[in-house]
Short mmCIF file of C-alpha atoms in Angstrom, two decimals:
data_model
loop_
_atom_site.label_atom_id
_atom_site.label_comp_id
_atom_site.label_asym_id
_atom_site.label_seq_id
_atom_site.Cartn_x
_atom_site.Cartn_y
_atom_site.Cartn_z
CA UNK A 1 -7.01 19.74 -23.03
CA UNK A 2 -6.58 16.42 -24.80
CA UNK A 3 -3.27 14.86 -25.88
CA UNK A 4 -3.91 15.99 -29.41
CA UNK A 5 -4.27 19.64 -28.38
CA UNK A 6 -1.69 19.69 -25.60
CA UNK A 7 1.60 21.38 -26.30
CA UNK A 8 4.54 19.04 -26.93
CA UNK A 9 6.44 17.66 -23.94
CA UNK A 10 10.06 16.75 -23.50
CA UNK A 11 11.23 13.74 -21.51
CA UNK A 12 14.18 14.16 -19.15
CA UNK A 13 15.80 11.09 -17.58
CA UNK A 14 16.24 11.34 -13.80
CA UNK A 15 19.15 10.06 -11.75
CA UNK A 16 18.69 7.35 -9.13
CA UNK A 17 19.13 9.91 -6.35
CA UNK A 18 16.60 12.35 -7.85
CA UNK A 19 14.13 9.52 -8.47
CA UNK A 20 14.28 8.34 -4.86
CA UNK A 21 14.04 11.97 -3.63
CA UNK A 22 10.83 12.39 -5.68
CA UNK A 23 9.40 9.15 -4.24
CA UNK A 24 9.73 10.72 -0.79
CA UNK A 25 7.41 13.56 -1.87
CA UNK A 26 4.37 11.37 -2.49
CA UNK A 27 2.70 8.73 -0.39
CA UNK A 28 0.74 6.71 -2.92
CA UNK A 29 2.05 4.42 -5.63
CA UNK A 30 1.45 1.10 -7.33
CA UNK A 31 3.21 -2.19 -6.54
CA UNK A 32 3.47 -4.72 -9.38
CA UNK A 33 4.04 -8.39 -8.64
CA UNK A 34 3.24 -11.82 -10.02
CA UNK A 35 0.19 -13.70 -8.73
CA UNK A 36 -0.65 -17.12 -10.16
CA UNK A 37 1.82 -16.48 -12.95
CA UNK A 38 0.02 -13.25 -14.01
CA UNK A 39 0.93 -9.65 -13.32
CA UNK A 40 -0.97 -7.99 -10.47
CA UNK A 41 -1.02 -4.31 -9.54
CA UNK A 42 -2.15 -2.82 -6.22
CA UNK A 43 -2.35 0.82 -5.19
CA UNK A 44 -0.55 1.23 -1.88
CA UNK A 45 0.98 3.92 0.27
CA UNK A 46 4.65 3.86 1.08
CA UNK A 47 7.50 5.45 2.93
CA UNK A 48 11.08 5.68 1.66
CA UNK A 49 13.41 4.65 4.51
CA UNK A 50 17.17 4.40 4.04
CA UNK A 51 16.77 4.06 0.28
CA UNK A 52 14.22 1.26 0.61
CA UNK A 53 10.49 1.47 -0.14
CA UNK A 54 8.39 0.16 2.72
CA UNK A 55 4.72 -0.84 2.38
CA UNK A 56 2.43 -1.92 5.19
CA UNK A 57 0.04 -4.69 4.40
CA UNK A 58 -2.35 -7.14 6.09
CA UNK A 59 -2.57 -10.81 6.73
CA UNK A 60 -3.91 -12.60 3.70
CA UNK A 61 -2.75 -9.93 1.26
CA UNK A 62 -1.18 -11.36 -1.87
CA UNK A 63 2.00 -9.34 -1.41
CA UNK A 64 2.43 -10.34 2.21
CA UNK A 65 2.07 -14.00 1.26
CA UNK A 66 4.56 -13.76 -1.58
CA UNK A 67 7.23 -12.20 0.59
CA UNK A 68 6.58 -14.33 3.66
CA UNK A 69 9.31 -16.31 5.29
CA UNK A 70 9.59 -19.72 3.67
CA UNK A 71 8.48 -22.44 6.03
CA UNK A 72 11.17 -25.10 5.88
CA UNK A 73 11.83 -27.94 8.29
CA UNK A 74 15.25 -27.67 9.95
CA UNK A 75 16.50 -30.62 7.88
CA UNK A 76 15.65 -28.81 4.62
CA UNK A 77 17.27 -25.51 5.54
CA UNK A 78 20.14 -24.27 3.43
CA UNK A 79 23.67 -23.73 4.77
CA UNK A 80 24.49 -20.36 6.27
CA UNK A 81 25.12 -17.51 3.80
CA UNK A 82 26.26 -13.94 4.31
CA UNK A 83 22.58 -12.94 4.56
CA UNK A 84 21.29 -15.87 6.67
CA UNK A 85 22.48 -17.47 9.87
CA UNK A 86 22.71 -21.30 10.19
CA UNK A 87 19.47 -22.92 11.35
CA UNK A 88 17.21 -20.10 10.19
CA UNK A 89 14.53 -20.33 7.52
CA UNK A 90 15.27 -18.92 4.12
CA UNK A 91 13.48 -15.67 3.28
CA UNK A 92 11.71 -15.67 -0.04
CA UNK A 93 12.90 -12.80 -2.15
CA UNK A 94 10.30 -11.80 -4.70
CA UNK A 95 11.02 -9.41 -7.54
CA UNK A 96 8.50 -6.58 -7.69
CA UNK A 97 8.19 -3.19 -9.36
CA UNK A 98 6.99 -0.05 -7.67
CA UNK A 99 5.73 3.02 -9.54
CA UNK A 100 4.73 6.42 -8.24
CA UNK A 101 4.19 9.69 -10.06
CA UNK A 102 2.96 13.24 -9.94
CA UNK A 103 1.52 14.09 -13.33
CA UNK A 104 -0.75 17.04 -13.85
CA UNK A 105 -4.03 15.74 -15.39
CA UNK A 106 -4.45 18.82 -17.61
CA UNK A 107 -0.92 19.57 -18.83
CA UNK A 108 0.46 16.02 -18.49
CA UNK A 109 3.64 17.54 -17.06
CA UNK A 110 5.30 16.00 -14.02
CA UNK A 111 7.37 12.96 -13.20
CA UNK A 112 7.18 9.18 -12.91
CA UNK A 113 9.56 6.83 -11.07
CA UNK A 114 9.78 3.04 -11.31
CA UNK A 115 11.77 0.96 -8.84
CA UNK A 116 12.46 -2.74 -9.46
CA UNK A 117 13.92 -4.85 -6.76
CA UNK A 118 13.51 -7.65 -4.23
CA UNK A 119 10.62 -7.49 -1.78
CA UNK A 120 11.13 -9.05 1.62
CA UNK A 121 9.08 -9.12 4.79
CA UNK A 122 9.95 -6.84 7.66
CA UNK A 123 10.09 -9.12 10.70
CA UNK A 124 11.81 -7.10 13.40
CA UNK A 125 9.14 -6.01 15.92
CA UNK A 126 10.83 -2.64 16.54
CA UNK A 127 10.93 -1.91 12.79
CA UNK A 128 7.30 -2.94 12.44
CA UNK A 129 6.31 -0.57 15.25
CA UNK A 130 8.33 2.26 13.70
CA UNK A 131 6.68 1.71 10.28
CA UNK A 132 3.27 1.60 11.95
CA UNK A 133 3.97 5.07 13.34
CA UNK A 134 5.40 6.39 10.04
CA UNK A 135 2.90 4.93 7.61
CA UNK A 136 -0.81 5.34 8.21
CA UNK A 137 -2.93 3.00 6.04
CA UNK A 138 -5.12 4.86 3.56
CA UNK A 139 -8.03 2.50 4.07
CA UNK A 140 -9.53 1.15 7.26
CA UNK A 141 -8.14 -2.25 8.03
CA UNK A 142 -5.49 -3.85 10.15
CA UNK A 143 -2.02 -3.53 8.70
CA UNK A 144 0.09 -5.76 10.90
CA UNK A 145 2.71 -6.61 8.27
CA UNK A 146 5.26 -4.68 6.25
CA UNK A 147 7.40 -5.48 3.26
CA UNK A 148 10.57 -3.76 2.17
CA UNK A 149 11.58 -3.29 -1.43
CA UNK A 150 15.36 -3.08 -1.87
CA UNK A 151 15.84 -1.22 -5.14
CA UNK A 152 18.04 -2.81 -7.75
CA UNK A 153 16.97 -0.72 -10.70
CA UNK A 154 15.63 2.81 -10.28
CA UNK A 155 14.45 4.81 -13.30
CA UNK A 156 12.62 8.07 -13.53
CA UNK A 157 11.46 10.61 -16.09
CA UNK A 158 10.33 14.17 -15.82
CA UNK A 159 7.89 15.51 -18.45
CA UNK A 160 8.52 19.18 -19.16
CA UNK A 161 7.22 21.59 -21.78
CA UNK A 162 8.75 20.89 -25.16
CA UNK A 163 9.29 23.02 -28.20
CA UNK A 164 6.25 24.00 -30.23
CA UNK A 165 5.82 22.73 -33.78
CA UNK A 166 7.35 24.26 -35.74
CA UNK A 167 10.12 24.99 -33.23
CA UNK A 168 10.46 28.56 -32.06
CA UNK A 169 13.90 30.25 -32.53
CA UNK A 170 14.75 29.68 -28.82
CA UNK A 171 14.32 25.89 -29.07
#
């Protein structure tokens, strides 16, 4: 069934809570970030943990490099802030988008969720070990790193059957 012969669909906006709940039901999505001043998109698997989206990655991956801890000499370090202790390196916060969906290829019904937020490296060894147990890479390769997306903006839509044209009396 092509888009021209498919029945009409209706778009329903999802709440933040429903959008995050739906993200928990799938394991594959797409992360969008900037690389060399251009948009880049990578398919990745994820886990939703405490309202954050966590992605495992590998050394040398573009996303791991973007979210890496900034290497600053002690003299160049910024004063302490509520999120950073004195004498510690600043963590680069990179804005990314994350999209996941479950759309039926025939009916085009389903849902799509987009999360926009800051991506930061996961550096705690216990957390990294926990994510290694929770999140199995979907391709064979070492995934020794993880990044966490802290959602700032969460949007979602559900595509449901719409009214036929012309509308039936029940529509």
